[in-house]
Short mmCIF file of C-alpha atoms and ligand atoms in Angstrom, two decimals:
data_model
loop_
_atom_site.label_atom_id
_atom_site.label_comp_id
_atom_site.label_asym_id
_atom_site.label_seq_id
_atom_site.Cartn_x
_atom_site.Cartn_y
_atom_site.Cartn_z
CA MET A 1 280.62 35.76 222.74
CA LYS A 2 278.83 39.11 223.86
CA LYS A 3 282.00 40.79 224.97
CA TYR A 4 283.70 39.87 220.53
CA ILE A 5 280.77 42.03 219.30
CA LEU A 6 282.16 45.70 220.13
CA PRO A 7 286.10 45.07 218.66
CA TYR A 8 285.23 43.26 216.07
CA SER A 9 282.37 46.02 214.70
CA ILE A 10 285.40 48.92 215.45
CA ILE A 11 287.39 46.79 213.16
CA GLY A 12 285.14 46.65 210.49
CA CYS A 13 283.72 50.06 211.10
CA PHE A 14 287.72 51.40 210.45
CA ILE A 15 287.54 48.73 206.67
CA PHE A 16 283.95 50.17 205.73
CA PHE A 17 285.14 54.12 206.06
CA SER A 18 288.55 53.73 204.56
CA SER A 19 286.82 51.05 201.73
CA CYS A 20 285.49 54.81 200.84
CA TYR A 21 288.95 56.71 200.11
CA TYR A 22 289.25 57.72 196.57
CA ASP A 23 291.46 59.34 194.56
CA LYS A 24 290.63 61.82 192.36
CA LYS A 25 292.48 60.83 188.75
CA ASP A 26 293.15 64.61 187.60
CA GLN A 27 294.50 65.02 190.88
CA ILE A 28 297.12 61.79 190.79
CA TYR A 29 298.33 62.66 187.46
CA PRO A 30 297.81 66.02 186.18
CA GLN A 31 296.16 66.90 182.81
CA VAL A 32 299.28 67.21 180.70
CA THR A 33 298.46 69.85 177.64
CA THR A 34 301.00 69.27 175.20
CA THR A 35 299.17 70.34 172.38
CA ALA A 36 302.21 69.15 169.19
CA CYS A 37 303.15 72.57 166.88
CA ASP A 38 302.63 71.17 163.42
CA THR A 39 305.37 72.54 161.64
CA THR A 40 304.80 70.44 158.57
CA ASN A 41 303.28 71.50 155.15
CA THR A 42 303.91 75.21 156.64
CA THR A 43 304.40 76.39 152.80
CA TYR A 44 304.27 80.43 152.26
CA ALA A 45 300.52 80.69 150.46
CA ALA A 46 298.87 78.40 153.51
CA VAL A 47 300.70 79.08 156.55
CA VAL A 48 303.04 82.27 156.40
CA ALA A 49 301.11 84.32 154.39
CA PRO A 50 298.05 84.47 156.53
CA ILE A 51 300.60 85.12 159.93
CA LEU A 52 301.50 87.73 158.28
CA SER A 53 298.50 89.40 157.14
CA ALA A 54 297.32 88.83 160.63
CA ASN A 55 299.58 90.02 162.35
CA CYS A 56 301.81 92.44 160.21
CA ALA A 57 299.47 93.90 157.47
CA GLY A 58 298.34 96.71 159.74
CA CYS A 59 302.03 98.31 158.82
CA HIS A 60 303.66 96.07 156.31
CA ALA A 61 300.75 95.48 153.63
CA SER A 62 301.63 97.56 150.46
CA SER A 63 299.12 100.04 150.92
CA VAL A 64 300.30 100.88 153.78
CA ALA A 65 304.07 100.37 154.13
CA SER A 66 305.30 103.47 153.26
CA LYS A 67 302.86 104.74 155.86
CA ASN A 68 302.80 102.82 158.97
CA GLY A 69 305.99 100.23 158.03
CA ALA A 70 308.85 102.16 156.89
CA GLY A 71 308.24 101.17 153.43
CA ILE A 72 309.14 97.69 154.31
CA VAL A 73 305.78 95.28 152.22
CA LEU A 74 305.35 91.98 153.96
CA ASP A 75 302.28 91.07 151.81
CA ASN A 76 303.45 89.32 148.51
CA TYR A 77 306.43 86.64 148.26
CA THR A 78 309.01 89.33 146.70
CA SER A 79 308.79 91.79 149.08
CA VAL A 80 308.81 88.98 152.25
CA LYS A 81 311.88 86.87 150.43
CA PRO A 82 314.77 89.60 151.41
CA TYR A 83 314.03 90.06 154.53
CA VAL A 84 314.29 86.19 154.98
CA THR A 85 317.36 86.55 153.52
CA ASN A 86 319.09 89.05 155.09
CA LYS A 87 317.79 87.70 158.59
CA GLN A 88 315.47 90.44 159.75
CA LEU A 89 312.32 88.95 159.40
CA LEU A 90 313.10 86.52 161.95
CA ASN A 91 315.17 88.08 164.09
CA SER A 92 312.57 90.12 163.99
CA ILE A 93 309.91 88.06 165.32
CA LEU A 94 312.48 86.20 167.66
CA GLN A 95 312.57 89.82 169.39
CA ASN A 96 316.02 89.03 169.92
CA GLY A 97 317.39 92.62 169.44
CA ILE A 98 319.60 92.52 166.73
CA VAL A 99 316.94 94.23 164.80
CA PRO A 100 313.75 95.69 166.37
CA SER A 101 310.86 93.82 167.44
CA MET A 102 307.98 92.68 165.52
CA PRO A 103 305.30 92.95 165.84
CA LEU A 104 305.88 96.45 166.70
CA ASN A 105 304.74 97.37 170.05
CA SER A 106 303.06 94.57 170.85
CA ALA A 107 303.38 91.15 172.22
CA LYS A 108 305.46 88.34 170.87
CA LEU A 109 303.93 85.97 167.98
CA ASP A 110 302.98 82.42 170.09
CA ALA A 111 305.97 80.12 169.98
CA CYS A 112 304.20 77.40 167.51
CA THR A 113 303.92 80.69 164.91
CA ILE A 114 307.12 81.34 165.12
CA ASP A 115 308.48 77.76 164.71
CA LYS A 116 306.09 77.71 161.85
CA ILE A 117 308.00 80.45 160.07
CA SER A 118 310.87 79.45 161.15
CA ALA A 119 310.38 75.91 159.51
CA TRP A 120 309.36 77.22 156.62
CA ILE A 121 312.48 79.41 156.45
CA ASN A 122 314.72 76.04 157.25
CA LYS A 123 312.93 74.79 154.10
CA GLY A 124 314.35 77.54 152.34
CA ALA A 125 311.68 79.80 151.87
CA LEU A 126 309.91 78.51 148.77
CA ASN A 127 307.04 80.26 146.82
CA ASN A 128 305.06 76.86 147.04
C1 LIG B 201 302.31 98.63 164.43
C2 LIG B 201 303.29 99.35 163.35
C3 LIG B 201 304.08 97.28 163.07
C4 LIG B 201 303.16 96.09 162.70
C5 LIG B 201 301.86 95.33 163.09
C6 LIG B 201 304.76 95.53 162.59
N1 LIG B 201 305.81 95.97 161.93
FE1 LIG B 201 307.51 95.26 161.61
N2 LIG B 201 308.01 97.31 161.07
C7 LIG B 201 307.40 98.49 161.38
C8 LIG B 201 308.42 99.80 161.41
C9 LIG B 201 307.61 101.50 161.98
C10 LIG B 201 310.07 99.37 161.13
C11 LIG B 201 310.54 99.61 160.87
C12 LIG B 201 311.18 100.32 162.39
C13 LIG B 201 313.05 100.48 162.46
O1 LIG B 201 313.26 100.24 161.53
O2 LIG B 201 312.83 101.19 163.96
C14 LIG B 201 309.39 97.83 161.07
C15 LIG B 201 310.76 97.14 160.70
C16 LIG B 201 310.32 95.59 160.35
C17 LIG B 201 311.20 94.60 159.64
C18 LIG B 201 312.74 95.95 159.26
C19 LIG B 201 313.84 95.41 160.72
C20 LIG B 201 315.11 96.96 160.66
O3 LIG B 201 315.58 95.92 160.82
O4 LIG B 201 313.87 98.25 161.06
C21 LIG B 201 310.77 93.35 159.38
C22 LIG B 201 311.82 92.39 159.46
C23 LIG B 201 309.63 93.67 160.28
N3 LIG B 201 309.37 95.26 160.74
C24 LIG B 201 308.96 92.24 160.21
C25 LIG B 201 307.88 92.47 160.74
C26 LIG B 201 306.50 91.58 160.87
C27 LIG B 201 307.24 89.83 160.14
C28 LIG B 201 305.32 91.81 161.65
C29 LIG B 201 304.23 90.89 162.05
C30 LIG B 201 304.46 89.77 162.79
C31 LIG B 201 305.38 93.16 161.53
N4 LIG B 201 307.08 93.49 161.56
C32 LIG B 201 304.91 94.19 162.64
C33 LIG B 201 306.22 98.63 162.09
C34 LIG B 201 305.22 97.66 161.60
#
């Protein structure tokens, strides 16, 4: 009877310790952070104007445009619209080499910000 104890306790130990193995959820299923870009309701007033104000006003606000922004005014709809129509606004922020890249001497706007402007343009660039 006694000779069975050793093998069984070895098997028992193995089961005991192997049962302690566990996987970390985050390692098996890495967190996929896909924060979708919401391009619905991209109106001029609520979305486009604030983006231009935050990133372009330093050079293209009416008060400074002649000094810093080659006379291009982008702080009101009427002045912005021609640059949408001639595609310079979108091309400048896409930084695709067709027109000078904007914001001048700064990093490209993030993809979602560009998508929002693009969505507004695709819906007719309304004064909404
Ligand atoms: C640091 C100043 C500065 C900032 C910031 C800036 N611009 Fe400009 N922008 C300029 C200057 C200077 C020009 C004229 C460049 C040239 O013709 O070489 C220009 C030209 C442009 C043009 C006309 C493109 C062309 O053919 O010259 C557009 C459109 C434009 N900017 C849009 C923007 C937008 C949109 C932003 C913000 C996302 C922005 N700019 C931010 C200085 C700036």
